[in-house]
Amino acid sequence: MDGQEMARALTRMAHEILEGNKGCQDVALVGIRTGGVFLAQRLQRLIQHVEQTEIGLGELDITLYRDDLAIRKHQPILKKTDIPFHVSGLKIVLVDDVLFTGRTIRAAMDGLMDLGRPMEIQLAVLVDRGHRQLPIRPHYVGKNIPTAQDEIIHVFFEEAGEEDRVAKLSSRRRAS
Amino acid sequence: MSFKHKDILSIAALSPEDVALILEAAEPFKEVSGREIKKVPALRGKTVVNLFFEPSTRTRTSFELAAKRLSADVINVSPSSSSVVKGETLLDTIRNVESMQTDVLVLRHSSAGAATTLARHVRSSVINAGDGWHEHPTQALLDLFTIQEKKGGIRGLQVAIVGDVAHSRVARSNIRALTKMGAHVRVAGPPTMIPPFLERLGVRVFHHLDEALSGVDVIITLRLQLERQGRSFFPSIREYSRLYGLTAERLQRAAKDALVMHPGPVNRGIEISHDVADSRSAVILDQVSNGVAVRMGLMYLLSQLH
């Protein structure tokens, strides 16, 4: 998936979010660090461009909610959770780059619930690569990419100093 | 970069990179304490034991809240309600506690080195919450966190530590932490309260407060330990207060936006005047709230071992 395909997929997703929610009343985006935040920012721009109104944008770090914290060798360094609005009563669209086992989304939902009681939580992902281990299904998908369990999907972002693209890395050779 | 220590026993044992990592790890936990539901599940199922063999409200509460906000289970043991009064040794008490599968032990003890000795004999992580006149590392870390938050950094700042340095573990930990992170440290106090050869730790010693305060960015006032009165370190509290008490007038000598810090409990009107303690320069309560975040960050870093 190259930069142009990413842009088209995001434009479509922005419209789907608006369609699915009949506008953007009471809708807010929450990106999961780090890739999801870039995507949420882009979706926010696209939606605001179409609707000409502001919509809320938050950033969520799910590290403390991971279910593998106790079994990892090294603690991941935490980033700040920064959600500048009350989530209660809102339709929250969680945004992440790659949907894989679903465990990150489970953690993100717990994290959101600790901040309040959203009216609804929806899920938007750029890539769905399958292999779910939890009963989680996305509402908005940029692209379905079938993968083998041991393959790695990496999304590169302009915001992180790379050229926009989605790459499939084989587990043995970690090069694109 | 990852954190390699099993225990937090002293600032002396930490590298500048370790200190920077701890301060960075603490940052996101400030946000947790500001939430409506002040709890994250990071330490779910872990057990933290507070062993305070010396009285403490602030530090014990801070550790307890930090552990609880991380969803750990917390137990408080104090000597008056424990088998210590029945003659059990410290090590036996702690081995018994540990055999109930604990993960973190927080120890405050009147003997220097108590935490270090303990850490050698237990599997759990040990956090030193003050050992005699030796060190109080978490206090220094929260002081650095507060300075960094208010001043944007630590390197190059002029910091004055004022008061009874000789009997202060807070001073010893702060001197080590501040010099490690590149601040310039001055200490001021009566000659009887400044240990000999203190310059070896890389600080400048003053006996006149006005000189010590000239142009400083941060003033850390130490608590005058009134329980030591009568041991003739100075003639009278009034004289001490006149010579070493921080007043609004003296504060004028410091840099314009200088911070005034105090590890608590404050003796108002003795080491610090009422108006200074309540002034905008004073960040004493910020220190207390940051203490919870720093201790959460520490326990989070240590939890990788269990």
CSV table of N, CA and C in Angstrom, one decimal, chain A residues 60-61 63-65 69-70 72-82 86 111 113-116, chain B residues 1-2 4 21 24-25 27-29 31-32 35-37 39-42 46 300-301 303-304 306:
chain,number,residue,atom,x,y,z
A,60,LEU,N,-4.3,8.2,23.2
A,60,LEU,CA,-4.4,7.2,24.2
A,60,LEU,C,-3.1,6.3,24.2
A,61,ASP,N,-2.5,6.2,25.4
A,61,ASP,CA,-1.4,5.3,25.6
A,61,ASP,C,-2.0,4.1,26.3
A,63,THR,N,-0.3,1.3,27.3
A,63,THR,CA,0.8,0.5,27.9
A,63,THR,C,0.3,-0.1,29.3
A,64,LEU,N,-0.3,0.8,30.1
A,64,LEU,CA,-0.7,0.3,31.5
A,64,LEU,C,-1.8,-0.7,31.5
A,65,TYR,N,-2.5,-0.9,30.3
A,65,TYR,CA,-3.6,-1.8,30.2
A,65,TYR,C,-3.3,-3.1,29.5
A,69,LEU,N,2.0,-7.2,30.3
A,69,LEU,CA,2.9,-6.4,31.1
A,69,LEU,C,3.8,-7.3,32.0
A,70,ALA,N,3.1,-8.2,32.6
A,70,ALA,CA,3.8,-9.0,33.6
A,70,ALA,C,4.7,-10.0,33.0
A,72,ARG,N,6.5,-9.5,30.0
A,72,ARG,CA,7.5,-8.9,29.1
A,72,ARG,C,8.8,-8.7,29.9
A,73,LYS,N,9.9,-8.8,29.1
A,73,LYS,CA,11.2,-8.7,29.7
A,73,LYS,C,11.5,-7.2,30.2
A,74,HIS,N,11.1,-6.3,29.3
A,74,HIS,CA,11.4,-4.9,29.6
A,74,HIS,C,10.1,-4.1,29.5
A,75,GLN,N,10.0,-3.2,30.5
A,75,GLN,CA,8.8,-2.3,30.5
A,75,GLN,C,8.9,-1.3,29.4
A,76,PRO,N,7.8,-1.3,28.5
A,76,PRO,CA,7.8,-0.2,27.5
A,76,PRO,C,7.7,1.1,28.2
A,77,ILE,N,8.4,2.1,27.6
A,77,ILE,CA,8.3,3.5,28.2
A,77,ILE,C,6.9,4.1,27.9
A,78,LEU,N,6.4,4.7,28.9
A,78,LEU,CA,5.0,5.2,28.8
A,78,LEU,C,5.0,6.5,28.1
A,79,LYS,N,4.0,6.8,27.3
A,79,LYS,CA,3.7,8.1,26.8
A,79,LYS,C,2.5,8.6,27.5
A,80,LYS,N,2.2,9.9,27.3
A,80,LYS,CA,1.1,10.5,28.0
A,80,LYS,C,-0.2,10.2,27.3
A,81,THR,N,-1.2,9.9,28.1
A,81,THR,CA,-2.6,9.9,27.5
A,81,THR,C,-3.1,11.3,27.6
A,82,ASP,N,-3.6,11.8,26.5
A,82,ASP,CA,-4.0,13.2,26.4
A,82,ASP,C,-5.4,13.3,25.7
A,86,HIS,N,-14.4,15.3,27.8
A,86,HIS,CA,-15.0,14.2,28.6
A,86,HIS,C,-15.6,13.2,27.6
A,111,GLY,N,-9.0,1.3,28.8
A,111,GLY,CA,-8.4,2.6,29.1
A,111,GLY,C,-9.5,3.7,28.9
A,113,MET,N,-12.8,3.3,29.1
A,113,MET,CA,-13.8,3.2,30.1
A,113,MET,C,-13.4,3.8,31.4
A,114,ASP,N,-12.1,3.7,31.7
A,114,ASP,CA,-11.6,4.3,33.0
A,114,ASP,C,-11.7,5.8,33.0
A,115,LEU,N,-11.9,6.4,31.8
A,115,LEU,CA,-12.0,7.9,31.7
A,115,LEU,C,-13.4,8.4,31.7
A,116,GLY,N,-14.4,7.4,31.6
A,116,GLY,CA,-15.8,7.8,31.6
A,116,GLY,C,-16.6,6.8,31.0
B,1,MET,N,16.0,2.3,26.0
B,1,MET,CA,16.7,2.1,27.2
B,1,MET,C,15.8,1.5,28.3
B,2,SER,N,16.4,0.6,29.0
B,2,SER,CA,15.6,-0.1,30.1
B,2,SER,C,16.2,0.1,31.4
B,4,LYS,N,17.6,-1.3,34.9
B,4,LYS,CA,18.2,-2.6,35.2
B,4,LYS,C,18.3,-2.9,36.7
B,21,LEU,N,15.7,8.5,33.2
B,21,LEU,CA,14.7,7.5,32.9
B,21,LEU,C,13.5,7.5,33.9
B,24,GLU,N,11.4,10.5,33.4
B,24,GLU,CA,10.6,10.4,32.2
B,24,GLU,C,9.4,9.4,32.4
B,25,ALA,N,9.7,8.4,33.2
B,25,ALA,CA,8.7,7.4,33.4
B,25,ALA,C,7.6,8.0,34.3
B,27,GLU,N,6.4,11.0,34.4
B,27,GLU,CA,5.5,12.1,33.7
B,27,GLU,C,4.1,11.6,33.4
B,28,PRO,N,3.9,10.5,32.7
B,28,PRO,CA,2.5,10.1,32.3
B,28,PRO,C,1.7,9.8,33.5
B,29,PHE,N,2.3,9.5,34.7
B,29,PHE,CA,1.4,9.1,35.8
B,29,PHE,C,0.8,10.4,36.5
B,31,GLU,N,-0.9,12.5,34.9
B,31,GLU,CA,-2.2,12.5,34.2
B,31,GLU,C,-3.2,11.6,34.9
B,32,VAL,N,-2.7,10.4,35.3
B,32,VAL,CA,-3.6,9.4,36.0
B,32,VAL,C,-4.2,10.0,37.2
B,35,ARG,N,-7.3,12.1,36.8
B,35,ARG,CA,-8.5,11.6,36.3
B,35,ARG,C,-9.6,11.5,37.3
B,36,GLU,N,-10.8,11.3,36.8
B,36,GLU,CA,-11.9,11.0,37.7
B,36,GLU,C,-11.7,9.7,38.4
B,37,ILE,N,-11.4,8.7,37.6
B,37,ILE,CA,-11.1,7.3,38.1
B,37,ILE,C,-9.5,7.2,38.2
B,39,LYS,N,-7.0,5.3,38.6
B,39,LYS,CA,-6.5,3.9,38.7
B,39,LYS,C,-6.2,3.4,37.4
B,40,VAL,N,-5.1,2.7,37.3
B,40,VAL,CA,-4.7,2.0,36.0
B,40,VAL,C,-4.3,0.5,36.5
B,41,PRO,N,-4.5,-0.4,35.6
B,41,PRO,CA,-4.3,-1.8,36.1
B,41,PRO,C,-2.9,-2.4,36.0
B,42,ALA,N,-1.9,-1.5,35.9
B,42,ALA,CA,-0.5,-1.9,35.5
B,42,ALA,C,0.1,-2.9,36.6
B,46,LYS,N,0.0,-7.5,42.1
B,46,LYS,CA,1.2,-7.4,42.8
B,46,LYS,C,1.0,-6.9,44.2
B,300,TYR,N,6.4,1.1,38.7
B,300,TYR,CA,6.1,0.6,37.3
B,300,TYR,C,7.4,0.1,36.7
B,301,LEU,N,8.5,0.8,36.9
B,301,LEU,CA,9.8,0.4,36.3
B,301,LEU,C,10.3,-0.9,37.0
B,303,SER,N,8.5,-3.1,38.4
B,303,SER,CA,7.6,-4.3,38.3
B,303,SER,C,8.0,-5.3,37.2
B,304,GLN,N,8.9,-4.8,36.3
B,304,GLN,CA,9.3,-5.7,35.2
B,304,GLN,C,10.0,-7.0,35.7
B,306,HIS,N,9.2,-8.9,38.3
B,306,HIS,CA,8.4,-9.9,39.1
B,306,HIS,C,7.3,-10.6,38.2
